[in-house]
Amino acid sequence: RVKEEGKNSLQFFTFEMNELISRKSKIAMSIRKGLELGEFSVHYQPQIDIETEKIIGVEALVRWNHSKLGVISPAEFIPIAEENGMILYIGEFVLRTACQQNKNWQDAGVEPFRVAVNMSAKQFSQSNIAEVITRALKDADLAPEFLELELTESIIQKATAAISKMHELKKMGIHLSIDDFGTGYSSLSYLKLFPIDTLKIDQHFTRNIHSDAKDAALVDTIIQMARNLELNVIAEGVETVEQLAFLKNKRCHQAQGYYFHKPLMPEQIEELYLKI
Ligand code: C2E
Ligand code: MG
Ligand code: MG
Ligand code: MG
């Protein structure tokens, strides 16, 4: 009888525990297993040259189909992975997958383009990050000029270490861009100090080009500033023909967004390319 009760209360306790564990800690605790089980994959969103409307690159975006929770957005799990350090493993998985995939496209006869990989500040601050990247390129047999790293303004907090790493990567031939430009808190002087190639205008600015005169002014100003600094500039989150017309008129170089393509599976990129 005592034994029975003990068993029941243990079951009860376990059930309650489960209910109490928040979605956030469930996510945090299942990243490692998810990676082992192959629940993570990478999708690719084309980046378009506004003049020629040709694909000039793709951005690698991680996807997670969790066995119990279903599809989880990177906007939800990336910050959690940054907190518990698992971002290093997710980041390396995406980097290696993207390099290998880009090489596969090239082998399939697709005209070579760059693949852009998002890099969290924590990942970039690893002391051996240059080796991790070099190894990913070597293992995939991909030339460095076909890799771009998207950094956010948050890496500027670790400026001294970051600058020398950026120079090292630049010397290898890797392209560097600043993602979500204008949303972080940083001084413009880093544009002069950091060896970057591209500014990515955050999608929140693009979204309101036609509803908010101030956002339109900001987008215009970022484009002209990038051009004056001889940086490449790409607008994210382009959804309408009107937004595209505005960007073209302001001589923005490139665009990325649902107006052209959503993030696609690797086969879809290949099909798309062979159709053109
Ligand atoms: P991000 O790097 O700024 O990526 C752009 C996000 O905007 C992607 O969301 C993309 O699917 C979405 N997007 C693209 N075009 C449009 C559009 O026209 N309209 C709208 N509304 N959205 C558009 P996603 O894939 O959900 O990723 C969200 C964020 O998660 C990324 O923002 C990035 O910060 C992070 N992330 C994704 N993959 C990785 C990764 O492999 N590593 C790291 N560190 N972060 C990642
Ligand atoms: Mg990005
Ligand atoms: Mg962005
Ligand atoms: Mg973002």
Coordinates of C-alpha atoms and ligand atoms in Angstrom, one line a residue:
R1 CA 0.0 0.0 0.0
V2 CA 2.8 2.4 1.0
K3 CA 4.6 1.4 -2.1
E4 CA 1.6 2.1 -4.3
E5 CA 1.1 5.5 -2.9
G6 CA 4.7 6.3 -3.3
K7 CA 4.5 5.4 -7.0
N8 CA 1.4 7.5 -7.5
S9 CA 2.8 10.5 -5.9
L10 CA 5.9 10.2 -7.9
Q11 CA 3.8 10.1 -11.1
F12 CA 1.8 13.1 -9.9
F13 CA 5.0 15.0 -9.1
T14 CA 6.4 14.3 -12.5
F15 CA 3.3 15.4 -14.3
E16 CA 3.2 18.6 -12.2
M17 CA 6.9 19.2 -12.9
N18 CA 6.3 18.9 -16.6
E19 CA 3.5 21.4 -16.5
L20 CA 5.6 23.8 -14.6
I21 CA 8.6 23.6 -16.9
S22 CA 8.2 26.7 -19.1
R23 CA 8.3 26.6 -22.8
K24 CA 11.5 28.5 -22.6
S25 CA 13.4 25.9 -20.5
K26 CA 11.9 23.1 -22.7
I27 CA 13.5 24.8 -25.7
A28 CA 16.7 25.5 -23.9
M29 CA 17.0 21.8 -22.8
S30 CA 16.2 20.2 -26.1
I31 CA 18.6 22.1 -28.5
R32 CA 21.5 19.6 -28.1
K33 CA 19.2 16.6 -28.7
G34 CA 17.5 18.4 -31.6
L35 CA 20.9 18.9 -33.3
E36 CA 21.7 15.2 -32.7
L37 CA 18.4 14.1 -34.1
G38 CA 18.7 16.3 -37.2
E39 CA 15.7 18.5 -36.3
F40 CA 17.5 21.6 -37.5
S41 CA 17.8 22.6 -41.2
V42 CA 18.8 25.6 -43.2
H43 CA 16.7 27.6 -45.7
Y44 CA 18.0 30.1 -48.1
Q45 CA 16.5 33.5 -49.1
P46 CA 17.7 35.0 -52.4
Q47 CA 19.2 38.5 -52.5
I48 CA 18.4 40.4 -55.6
D49 CA 20.4 43.1 -57.6
I50 CA 17.8 45.9 -58.0
E51 CA 19.1 47.0 -61.4
T52 CA 19.3 43.5 -63.1
E53 CA 16.8 41.7 -60.8
K54 CA 19.2 38.8 -60.7
I55 CA 20.1 36.7 -57.7
I56 CA 23.5 37.8 -56.4
G57 CA 23.5 35.8 -53.2
V58 CA 21.4 34.0 -50.6
E59 CA 21.0 34.3 -46.8
A60 CA 21.1 31.1 -44.8
L61 CA 18.3 31.0 -42.2
V62 CA 18.1 28.2 -39.6
R63 CA 14.9 26.3 -39.1
W64 CA 13.9 23.9 -36.3
N65 CA 11.1 21.4 -36.4
H66 CA 10.9 20.2 -32.8
S67 CA 9.6 16.7 -32.2
K68 CA 7.1 17.8 -29.6
L69 CA 6.7 21.6 -30.0
G70 CA 6.6 21.6 -33.8
V71 CA 8.2 24.4 -35.8
I72 CA 9.9 27.0 -33.6
S73 CA 10.9 30.4 -35.0
P74 CA 14.6 31.4 -34.8
A75 CA 13.4 34.7 -33.4
E76 CA 12.3 32.6 -30.3
F77 CA 15.1 30.0 -30.0
I78 CA 18.2 32.0 -31.1
P79 CA 18.0 34.3 -28.0
I80 CA 17.6 31.3 -25.8
A81 CA 20.6 29.5 -27.4
E82 CA 22.6 32.7 -26.9
E83 CA 21.8 32.6 -23.2
N84 CA 22.8 29.0 -22.6
G85 CA 25.7 28.9 -25.1
M86 CA 24.1 26.4 -27.5
I87 CA 24.3 29.1 -30.2
L88 CA 27.9 28.0 -30.7
Y89 CA 26.7 24.5 -31.9
I90 CA 23.8 25.9 -33.9
G91 CA 26.0 28.5 -35.4
E92 CA 28.6 25.9 -36.5
F93 CA 26.0 23.6 -37.9
V94 CA 24.5 26.5 -40.0
L95 CA 28.0 27.6 -41.1
R96 CA 29.1 24.1 -42.2
T97 CA 25.7 23.3 -43.8
A98 CA 25.7 26.6 -45.8
C99 CA 29.2 26.2 -47.0
Q100 CA 28.6 22.6 -48.2
Q101 CA 25.3 23.6 -49.8
N102 CA 26.8 26.5 -51.7
K103 CA 29.5 24.1 -53.0
N104 CA 26.8 21.6 -54.0
W105 CA 25.0 24.3 -56.0
Q106 CA 28.2 25.2 -57.8
D107 CA 28.8 21.6 -58.6
A108 CA 25.3 21.4 -59.9
G109 CA 26.1 24.1 -62.4
V110 CA 24.5 27.1 -60.7
E111 CA 26.3 30.4 -61.4
P112 CA 28.4 30.9 -58.2
F113 CA 27.0 33.4 -55.7
R114 CA 27.7 34.1 -52.0
V115 CA 26.0 32.6 -49.1
A116 CA 25.5 34.9 -46.1
V117 CA 25.6 33.3 -42.6
N118 CA 24.2 35.0 -39.5
M119 CA 26.8 35.2 -36.7
S120 CA 25.8 35.9 -33.2
A121 CA 28.0 38.2 -31.0
K122 CA 28.8 35.3 -28.7
Q123 CA 29.8 33.1 -31.6
F124 CA 32.0 35.8 -33.1
S125 CA 33.7 36.3 -29.7
Q126 CA 35.0 32.7 -29.6
S127 CA 38.7 32.9 -29.7
N128 CA 39.0 30.2 -32.4
I129 CA 36.2 31.6 -34.6
A130 CA 38.6 32.1 -37.5
E131 CA 39.7 28.5 -37.3
V132 CA 36.1 27.3 -37.2
I133 CA 35.3 29.2 -40.3
T134 CA 38.5 28.1 -42.1
R135 CA 37.7 24.5 -41.3
A136 CA 34.1 24.8 -42.6
L137 CA 35.4 26.3 -45.9
K138 CA 38.1 23.6 -46.3
D139 CA 35.8 20.7 -45.5
A140 CA 33.3 22.0 -48.0
D141 CA 36.0 22.9 -50.5
L142 CA 34.3 26.3 -50.9
A143 CA 36.3 29.4 -51.9
P144 CA 36.2 32.1 -49.1
E145 CA 34.8 34.8 -51.5
F146 CA 31.6 32.8 -51.7
L147 CA 31.0 33.2 -47.9
E148 CA 29.6 36.3 -46.2
L149 CA 29.2 36.8 -42.5
E150 CA 26.3 38.9 -41.1
L151 CA 27.3 40.6 -37.9
T152 CA 25.1 42.8 -35.7
E153 CA 26.0 46.0 -34.1
S154 CA 26.2 44.2 -30.8
I155 CA 29.7 42.9 -31.7
I156 CA 30.9 46.5 -31.5
Q157 CA 30.8 46.2 -27.7
K158 CA 33.9 43.9 -28.0
A159 CA 35.5 46.2 -30.5
T160 CA 39.2 45.6 -30.1
A161 CA 39.0 41.8 -30.4
A162 CA 36.4 42.0 -33.1
I163 CA 38.4 44.4 -35.4
S164 CA 41.4 42.1 -35.6
K165 CA 39.2 39.1 -36.3
M166 CA 37.4 41.0 -39.0
H167 CA 40.7 42.0 -40.7
E168 CA 41.8 38.4 -40.5
L169 CA 38.6 37.2 -42.2
K170 CA 38.7 40.0 -44.8
K171 CA 42.2 39.0 -45.7
M172 CA 41.0 35.5 -46.4
G173 CA 38.5 37.0 -48.9
I174 CA 35.3 36.6 -46.8
H175 CA 32.7 39.3 -47.1
L176 CA 31.4 41.0 -44.0
S177 CA 28.0 42.7 -43.5
I178 CA 26.2 44.5 -40.7
D179 CA 22.8 43.0 -40.2
D180 CA 19.7 45.0 -38.9
F181 CA 21.7 48.2 -39.5
G182 CA 20.4 51.1 -37.5
T183 CA 18.6 49.1 -34.7
G184 CA 21.6 48.7 -32.4
Y185 CA 23.1 51.3 -30.1
S186 CA 26.4 52.2 -31.6
S187 CA 28.3 55.1 -32.9
L188 CA 28.7 55.7 -36.6
S189 CA 32.5 55.9 -36.3
Y190 CA 32.7 52.1 -36.4
L191 CA 31.8 52.2 -40.1
K192 CA 35.2 53.8 -40.5
L193 CA 37.0 51.5 -38.1
F194 CA 35.6 48.1 -39.2
P195 CA 36.5 46.5 -42.5
I196 CA 32.9 45.8 -43.7
D197 CA 31.5 45.5 -47.2
T198 CA 27.7 45.7 -46.8
L199 CA 25.0 47.4 -44.8
K200 CA 21.7 45.6 -44.4
I201 CA 18.9 48.0 -43.8
D202 CA 16.6 46.5 -41.1
Q203 CA 13.2 45.3 -42.3
H204 CA 11.4 47.6 -39.8
F205 CA 12.6 50.6 -41.7
T206 CA 11.7 49.1 -45.1
R207 CA 8.3 48.1 -44.0
N208 CA 7.2 51.7 -43.3
I209 CA 8.7 53.5 -46.3
H210 CA 5.2 54.4 -47.5
S211 CA 3.5 55.0 -44.1
D212 CA 6.1 56.8 -42.1
A213 CA 7.9 59.8 -43.6
K214 CA 10.7 59.4 -41.0
D215 CA 11.4 55.8 -41.8
A216 CA 11.5 56.8 -45.5
A217 CA 14.0 59.5 -44.6
L218 CA 16.1 57.0 -42.6
V219 CA 16.2 54.5 -45.5
D220 CA 17.1 57.3 -47.9
T221 CA 19.9 58.5 -45.6
I222 CA 21.3 55.0 -44.9
I223 CA 21.5 54.3 -48.7
Q224 CA 23.2 57.6 -49.4
M225 CA 25.6 57.2 -46.5
A226 CA 26.5 53.7 -47.6
R227 CA 27.1 54.9 -51.2
N228 CA 29.3 57.8 -49.9
L229 CA 31.3 55.3 -47.9
E230 CA 31.6 53.0 -50.9
L231 CA 29.7 50.3 -49.1
N232 CA 27.2 47.9 -50.6
V233 CA 23.7 48.4 -49.3
I234 CA 20.8 45.9 -49.2
A235 CA 17.3 46.5 -48.0
E236 CA 15.7 43.6 -46.0
G237 CA 11.9 42.9 -45.8
V238 CA 10.9 44.2 -49.3
E239 CA 7.3 43.1 -49.7
T240 CA 5.7 45.4 -52.2
V241 CA 6.5 46.8 -55.7
E242 CA 6.1 50.3 -54.2
Q243 CA 8.9 49.7 -51.7
L244 CA 11.1 48.3 -54.5
A245 CA 10.4 51.4 -56.6
F246 CA 11.4 53.7 -53.7
L247 CA 14.6 51.8 -53.2
K248 CA 15.4 51.8 -56.9
N249 CA 14.8 55.5 -57.1
K250 CA 17.2 56.0 -54.1
R251 CA 19.8 53.8 -55.9
C252 CA 19.9 51.1 -53.2
H253 CA 22.0 48.2 -54.7
Q254 CA 20.1 45.1 -53.5
A255 CA 16.9 43.9 -52.0
Q256 CA 15.8 40.8 -50.1
G257 CA 12.2 40.0 -49.1
Y258 CA 8.9 38.2 -49.8
Y259 CA 8.2 40.4 -52.9
F260 CA 10.9 38.3 -54.6
H261 CA 11.2 35.1 -52.6
K262 CA 10.6 33.7 -49.1
P263 CA 13.4 31.6 -47.6
L264 CA 13.5 28.4 -49.7
M265 CA 14.8 24.9 -49.5
P266 CA 18.0 24.1 -51.3
E267 CA 16.3 22.2 -54.2
Q268 CA 14.0 25.2 -54.7
I269 CA 17.0 27.5 -55.1
E270 CA 18.5 25.2 -57.7
E271 CA 15.2 25.0 -59.6
L272 CA 14.8 28.8 -59.5
Y273 CA 18.3 29.3 -60.8
L274 CA 18.0 26.8 -63.6
K275 CA 14.7 28.3 -64.7
I276 CA 16.3 31.7 -65.4
Ligands
C2E1 P1 17.7 38.4 -39.9 O1 19.0 37.8 -40.0 O2 17.5 39.8 -40.0 O3 16.9 37.6 -41.1 C1 15.8 38.2 -41.8 C2 14.5 37.7 -41.2 O4 13.4 38.3 -42.0 C3 14.2 36.2 -41.5 O5 13.4 35.7 -40.4 C4 13.5 36.2 -42.8 O6 12.7 35.0 -43.0 C5 12.6 37.4 -42.6 N1 12.1 38.0 -43.8 C6 12.7 38.0 -45.0 N2 12.0 38.7 -45.9 C7 10.9 39.2 -45.3 C8 9.8 40.0 -45.7 O7 9.7 40.4 -46.8 N3 8.9 40.2 -44.7 C9 9.0 39.8 -43.4 N4 8.0 40.1 -42.6 N5 10.0 39.0 -43.0 C10 11.0 38.7 -43.9 P2 13.7 34.3 -39.7 O8 14.2 33.3 -40.6 O9 12.5 34.0 -38.8 O10 15.0 34.7 -38.7 C11 14.8 35.7 -37.7 C12 16.1 36.1 -37.1 O11 16.7 35.0 -36.4 C13 17.2 36.5 -38.1 O12 17.0 37.8 -38.5 C14 18.4 36.3 -37.3 O13 18.7 37.4 -36.5 C15 18.1 35.1 -36.5 N6 18.7 33.9 -37.2 C16 18.2 33.1 -38.2 N7 19.0 32.1 -38.6 C17 20.2 32.3 -37.8 C18 21.4 31.6 -37.7 O14 21.7 30.6 -38.4 N8 22.3 32.1 -36.7 C19 22.0 33.2 -36.0 N9 22.9 33.6 -35.1 N10 20.8 33.9 -36.1 C20 19.9 33.4 -37.0
MG2 MG 20.6 38.2 -41.3
MG3 MG 18.2 41.5 -40.6
MG4 MG 16.9 40.4 -37.4

